XYZ file of C-alpha atoms in Angstrom:
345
model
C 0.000 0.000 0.000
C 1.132 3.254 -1.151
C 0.646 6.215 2.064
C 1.130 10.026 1.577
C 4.268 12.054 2.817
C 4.143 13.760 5.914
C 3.390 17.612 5.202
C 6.700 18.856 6.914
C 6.564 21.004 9.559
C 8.399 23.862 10.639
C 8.984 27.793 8.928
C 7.336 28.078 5.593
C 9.531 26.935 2.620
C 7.676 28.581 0.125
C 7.602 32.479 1.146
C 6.849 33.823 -2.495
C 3.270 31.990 -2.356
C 1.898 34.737 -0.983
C -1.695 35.926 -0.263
C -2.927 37.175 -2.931
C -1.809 34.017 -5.250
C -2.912 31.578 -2.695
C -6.520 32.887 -2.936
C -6.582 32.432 -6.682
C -5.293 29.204 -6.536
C -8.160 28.108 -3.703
C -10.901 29.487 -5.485
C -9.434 27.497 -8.625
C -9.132 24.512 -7.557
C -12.307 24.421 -5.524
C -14.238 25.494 -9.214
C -12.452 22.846 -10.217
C -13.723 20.376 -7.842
C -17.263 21.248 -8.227
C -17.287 21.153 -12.015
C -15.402 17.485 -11.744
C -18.572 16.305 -9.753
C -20.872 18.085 -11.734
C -19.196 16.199 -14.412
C -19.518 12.899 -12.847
C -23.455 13.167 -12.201
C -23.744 14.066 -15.747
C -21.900 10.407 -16.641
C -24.063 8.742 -14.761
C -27.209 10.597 -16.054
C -26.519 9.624 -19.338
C -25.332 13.075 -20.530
C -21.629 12.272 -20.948
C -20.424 8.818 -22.500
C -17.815 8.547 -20.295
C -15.460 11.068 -17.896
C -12.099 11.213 -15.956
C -11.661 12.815 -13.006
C -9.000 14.593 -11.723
C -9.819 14.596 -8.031
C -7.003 15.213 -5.853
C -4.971 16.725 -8.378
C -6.007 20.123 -8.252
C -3.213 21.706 -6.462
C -0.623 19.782 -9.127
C -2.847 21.601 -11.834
C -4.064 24.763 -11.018
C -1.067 25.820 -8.757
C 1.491 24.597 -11.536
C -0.555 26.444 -14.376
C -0.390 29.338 -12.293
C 3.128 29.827 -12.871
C 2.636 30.162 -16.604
C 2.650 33.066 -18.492
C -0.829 33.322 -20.270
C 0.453 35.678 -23.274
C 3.449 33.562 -24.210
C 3.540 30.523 -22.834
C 1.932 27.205 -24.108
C 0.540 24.041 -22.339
C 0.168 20.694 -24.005
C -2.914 18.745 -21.501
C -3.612 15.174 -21.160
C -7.319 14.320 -21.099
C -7.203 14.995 -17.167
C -5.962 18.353 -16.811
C -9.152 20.045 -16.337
C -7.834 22.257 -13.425
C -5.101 23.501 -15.654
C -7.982 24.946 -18.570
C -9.731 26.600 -15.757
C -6.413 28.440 -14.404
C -6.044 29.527 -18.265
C -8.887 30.463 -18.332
C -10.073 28.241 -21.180
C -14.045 28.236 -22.204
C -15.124 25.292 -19.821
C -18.375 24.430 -21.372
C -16.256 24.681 -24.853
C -13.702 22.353 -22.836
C -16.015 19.690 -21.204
C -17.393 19.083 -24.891
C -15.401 16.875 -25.828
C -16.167 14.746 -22.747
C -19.556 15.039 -24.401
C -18.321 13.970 -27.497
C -19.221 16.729 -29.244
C -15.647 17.745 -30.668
C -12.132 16.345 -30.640
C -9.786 17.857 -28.766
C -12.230 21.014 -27.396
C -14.619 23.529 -28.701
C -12.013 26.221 -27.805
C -9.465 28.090 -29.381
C -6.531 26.920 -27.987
C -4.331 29.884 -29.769
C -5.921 32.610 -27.475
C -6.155 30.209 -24.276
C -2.911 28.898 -24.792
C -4.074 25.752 -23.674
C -3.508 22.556 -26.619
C -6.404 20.522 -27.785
C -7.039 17.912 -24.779
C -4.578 14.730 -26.149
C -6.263 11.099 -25.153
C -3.079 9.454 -26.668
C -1.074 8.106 -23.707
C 2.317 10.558 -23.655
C 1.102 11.970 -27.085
C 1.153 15.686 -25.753
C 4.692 15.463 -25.165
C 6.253 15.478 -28.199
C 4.296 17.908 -29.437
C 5.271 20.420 -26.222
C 8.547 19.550 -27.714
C 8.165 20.498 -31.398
C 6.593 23.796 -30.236
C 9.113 24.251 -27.882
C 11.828 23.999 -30.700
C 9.948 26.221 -32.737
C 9.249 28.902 -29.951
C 13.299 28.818 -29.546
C 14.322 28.899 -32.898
C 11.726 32.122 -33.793
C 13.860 33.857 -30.508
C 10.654 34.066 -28.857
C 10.200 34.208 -24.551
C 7.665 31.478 -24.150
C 7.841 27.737 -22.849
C 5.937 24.894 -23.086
C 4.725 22.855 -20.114
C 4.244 18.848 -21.221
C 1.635 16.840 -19.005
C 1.755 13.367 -18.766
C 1.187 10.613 -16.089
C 3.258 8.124 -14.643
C 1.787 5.363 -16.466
C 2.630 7.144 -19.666
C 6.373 7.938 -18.502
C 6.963 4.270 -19.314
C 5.969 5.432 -22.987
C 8.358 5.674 -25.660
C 7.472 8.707 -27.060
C 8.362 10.775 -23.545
C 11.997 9.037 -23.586
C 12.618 10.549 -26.956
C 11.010 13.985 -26.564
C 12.801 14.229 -23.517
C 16.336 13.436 -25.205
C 15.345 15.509 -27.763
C 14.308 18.897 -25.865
C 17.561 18.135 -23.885
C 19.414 18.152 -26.715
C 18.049 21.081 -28.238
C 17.822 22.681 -24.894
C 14.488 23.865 -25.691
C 12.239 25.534 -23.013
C 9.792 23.541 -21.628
C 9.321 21.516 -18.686
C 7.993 18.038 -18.379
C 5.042 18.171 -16.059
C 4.536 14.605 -14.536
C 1.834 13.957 -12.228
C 2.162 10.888 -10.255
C -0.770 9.665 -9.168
C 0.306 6.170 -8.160
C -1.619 4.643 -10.324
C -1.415 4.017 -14.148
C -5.025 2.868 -14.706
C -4.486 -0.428 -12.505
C -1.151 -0.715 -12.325
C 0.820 0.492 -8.930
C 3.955 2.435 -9.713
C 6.340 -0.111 -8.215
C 5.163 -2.638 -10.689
C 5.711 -0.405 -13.503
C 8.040 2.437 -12.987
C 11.791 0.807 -12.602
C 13.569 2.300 -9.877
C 10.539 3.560 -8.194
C 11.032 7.798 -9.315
C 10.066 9.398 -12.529
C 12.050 12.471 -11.834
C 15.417 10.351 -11.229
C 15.181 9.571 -15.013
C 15.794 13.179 -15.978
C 19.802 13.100 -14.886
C 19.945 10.584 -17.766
C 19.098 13.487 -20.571
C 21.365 16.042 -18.626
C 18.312 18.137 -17.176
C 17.506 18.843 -13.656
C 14.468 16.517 -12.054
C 12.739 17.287 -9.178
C 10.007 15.361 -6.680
C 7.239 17.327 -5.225
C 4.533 17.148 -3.159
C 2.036 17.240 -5.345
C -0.869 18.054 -2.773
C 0.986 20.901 -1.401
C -0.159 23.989 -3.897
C 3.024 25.952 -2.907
C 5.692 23.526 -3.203
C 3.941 22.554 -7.100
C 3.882 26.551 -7.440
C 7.576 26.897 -6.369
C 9.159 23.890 -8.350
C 7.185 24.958 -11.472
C 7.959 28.754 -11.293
C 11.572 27.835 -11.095
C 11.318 25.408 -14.054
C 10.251 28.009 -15.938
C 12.573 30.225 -15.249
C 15.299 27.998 -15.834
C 14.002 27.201 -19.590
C 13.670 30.909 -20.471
C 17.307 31.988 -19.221
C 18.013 29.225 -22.020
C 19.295 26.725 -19.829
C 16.824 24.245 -21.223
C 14.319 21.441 -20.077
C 13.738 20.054 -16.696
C 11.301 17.611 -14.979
C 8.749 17.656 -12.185
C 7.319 14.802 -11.021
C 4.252 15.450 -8.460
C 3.718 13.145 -5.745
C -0.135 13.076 -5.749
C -3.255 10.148 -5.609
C -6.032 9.742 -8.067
C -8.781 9.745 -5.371
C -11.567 8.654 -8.396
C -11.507 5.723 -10.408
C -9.754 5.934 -14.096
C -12.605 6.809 -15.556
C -16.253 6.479 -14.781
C -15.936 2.866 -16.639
C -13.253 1.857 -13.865
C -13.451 0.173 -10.495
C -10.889 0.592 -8.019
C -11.955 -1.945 -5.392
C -10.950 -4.564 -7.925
C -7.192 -3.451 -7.399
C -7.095 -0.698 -4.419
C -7.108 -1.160 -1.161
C -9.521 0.663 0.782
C -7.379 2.260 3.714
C -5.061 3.598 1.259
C -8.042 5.435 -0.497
C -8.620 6.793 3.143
C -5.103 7.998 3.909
C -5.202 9.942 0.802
C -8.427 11.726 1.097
C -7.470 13.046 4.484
C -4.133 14.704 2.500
C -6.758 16.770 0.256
C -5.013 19.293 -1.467
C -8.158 21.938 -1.058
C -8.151 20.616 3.053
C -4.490 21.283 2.701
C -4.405 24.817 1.197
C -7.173 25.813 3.400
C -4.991 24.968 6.506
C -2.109 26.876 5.279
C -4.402 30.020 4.479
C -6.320 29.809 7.767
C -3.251 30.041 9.647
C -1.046 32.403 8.237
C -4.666 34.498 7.874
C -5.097 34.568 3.949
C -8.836 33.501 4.270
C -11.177 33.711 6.659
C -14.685 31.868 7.037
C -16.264 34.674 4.919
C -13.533 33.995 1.774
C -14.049 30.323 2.265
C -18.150 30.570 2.149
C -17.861 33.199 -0.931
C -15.307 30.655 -2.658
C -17.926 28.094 -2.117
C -20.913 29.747 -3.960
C -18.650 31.165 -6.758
C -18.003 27.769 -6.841
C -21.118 26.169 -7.128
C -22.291 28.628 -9.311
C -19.825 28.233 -12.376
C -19.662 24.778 -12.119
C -23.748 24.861 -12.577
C -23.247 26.953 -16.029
C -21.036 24.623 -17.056
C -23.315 21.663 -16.356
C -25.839 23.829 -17.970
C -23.888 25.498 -20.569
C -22.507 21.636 -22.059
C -25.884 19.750 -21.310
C -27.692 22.335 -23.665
C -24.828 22.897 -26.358
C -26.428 21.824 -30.273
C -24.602 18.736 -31.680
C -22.376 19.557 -34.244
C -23.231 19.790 -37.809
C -22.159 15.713 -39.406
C -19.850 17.542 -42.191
C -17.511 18.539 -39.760
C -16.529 15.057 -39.722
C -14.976 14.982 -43.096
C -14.316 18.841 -42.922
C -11.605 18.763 -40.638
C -9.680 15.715 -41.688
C -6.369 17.131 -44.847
C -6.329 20.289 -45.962
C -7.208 18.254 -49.553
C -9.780 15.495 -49.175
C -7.977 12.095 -50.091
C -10.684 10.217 -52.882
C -11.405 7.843 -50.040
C -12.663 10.336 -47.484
C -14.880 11.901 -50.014
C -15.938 8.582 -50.641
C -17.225 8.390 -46.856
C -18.436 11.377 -47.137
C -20.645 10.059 -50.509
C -21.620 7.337 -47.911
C -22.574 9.473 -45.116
C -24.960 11.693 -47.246
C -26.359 8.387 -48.803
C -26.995 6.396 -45.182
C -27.032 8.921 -42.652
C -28.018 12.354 -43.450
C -31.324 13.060 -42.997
């Protein structure tokens, strides 16, 4: 069984999350919560074929997207990094479409939100953080790209390459890894050799570091610094986030079949939103009346979005064939031929 860290005790180690930033990232991640179970009662009502949830990751998202720049910067998601849209501020009902199935990849524009089309291929964001981050270098522009991926997908070949590659290259972006124990049913000791994702990194000559990924400004810290690192030209580095997939996979998954209870337990009390709270509460960042006007905000964006992506029109059937090569191959107009024939009303 897998147990959280210890938060450590002791003087704050993270004196430039301050205030003001520790607010934002509350009220984010607790939108981001409420819109994840809004999300999950729409599975189950039928509304949404299938969801994943990203419960217990918010501080590794929103906290770690909060170090971005939003005018030059780029991020390359997973199909799980819901928390990092919101901190973007990407159009969620535009976002949560495609977990409708309305649209591949996000009815959003991902130029102006600086946010990628969400990527269901397992490491397939990566490379392409890569490629941009190449072409952001060799243009002389600021910006970096941040590259999600799990720890299931670190075992990928694609990540080894794009990591050799950026290294090589030293181009700016930083591999964003969040460990959450768990690559669908698979524990990390039985698939990551030598037990650490971010020990890898010393074999492509970049820096790697561990975090806690439930602490919001230890994520904040490591990824700021990243960042920095990559646009003073001194090239990749890796993060790996120590956090716990509190939900299932996906709504189609069933953890008691490979997850033992207690550790489920010991994970929920290390909440990252609990967490966060605690730190603000003491040092005197938020008080009961933030925490209750958090709340409704809350509540109240995460109904529009229920609203907002229940109501949203089906797309128009052409855009199946519209948005395929720039110049239709003779066998996708021949599906299309098909479609008109068999399926258009």
């Amino acid at each position: 069984m897998t147990t959280p860290s210890p938060t450590p005790a002791g003087p704050d180690p993270h004196p430039g999350f301050g205030p003001d930033l520790a607010r934002r990232c509350y009220r984010e991640m607790l939108t981001a919560r409420r819109i994840d179970e809004e999300a999950i009662a729409l599975q189950r009502q039928g509304v949404f074929p299938a969801y994943v949830s990203l419960r217990g990751q918010e501080a590794a998202q929103v906290a770690g997207a909060a170090a971005l720049d939003a005018e030059r910067d780029f991020a390359f998601p997973t199909y799980r990094e819901m928390g990092v849209a919101l901190a973007l501020g990407v159009d969620m009902v535009g976002y949560m479409a495609s977990h409708r199935a309305l649209w591949h990849g996000g009815l959003y524009d991902p130029m102006a939100s600086r946010f990628s089309s969400l990527n269901a291929v397992v490491g397939g964001p990566v490379p392409h953080a890569v490629g941009w981050a190449v072409g952001e270098r060799l243009r002389g522009g600021t910006g970096c790209a941040m590259a999600y991926f799990g720890d299931g997908a670190s075992s990928e070949g694609d990540i080894h390459e794009a990591m050799n590659f950026a290294a090589v290259y030293r181009a700016p972006v930083v591999f964003f890894c969040q460990n959450n124990r768990w690559a669908l049913s698979v524990p990390n000791e039985r698939q990551v050799a030598g037990g650490s994702v971010a020990a890898r990194a010393q074999g492509y000559g970049m820096p790697g570091t561990a975090v806690d990924g439930n602490d919001a400004a230890a994520v904040h810290r490591a990824t700021a610094q990243a960042l920095e690192r990559a646009r003073a030209g001194q090239g990749p580095s890796l993060i790996e986030a120590l956090t716990y997939r509190v939900e299932p996979h996906s709504t189609s998954d069933d953890t008691s079949r490979y997850r033992d209870a207690e550790e489920e337990r010991a994970w929920r009390d290390r909440d990252p939103l609990t967490l966060l709270r605690a730190r603000m509460e003491a040092d005197g960042s938020g008080d009961a009346a933030f925490f209750e006007q958090a709340e409704q905000e809350a509540r109240k964006r995460a109904e529009a979005v229920r609203d907002g992506v229940s109501t949203a029109p089906e797309p128009d059937g052409t855009d199946l064939f519209a948005h395929v090569f720039r110049e239709p191959t003779e066998e996708l107009a021949r599906q299309q031929r098909v479609w008109y024939e068999e399926v258009r009303p």
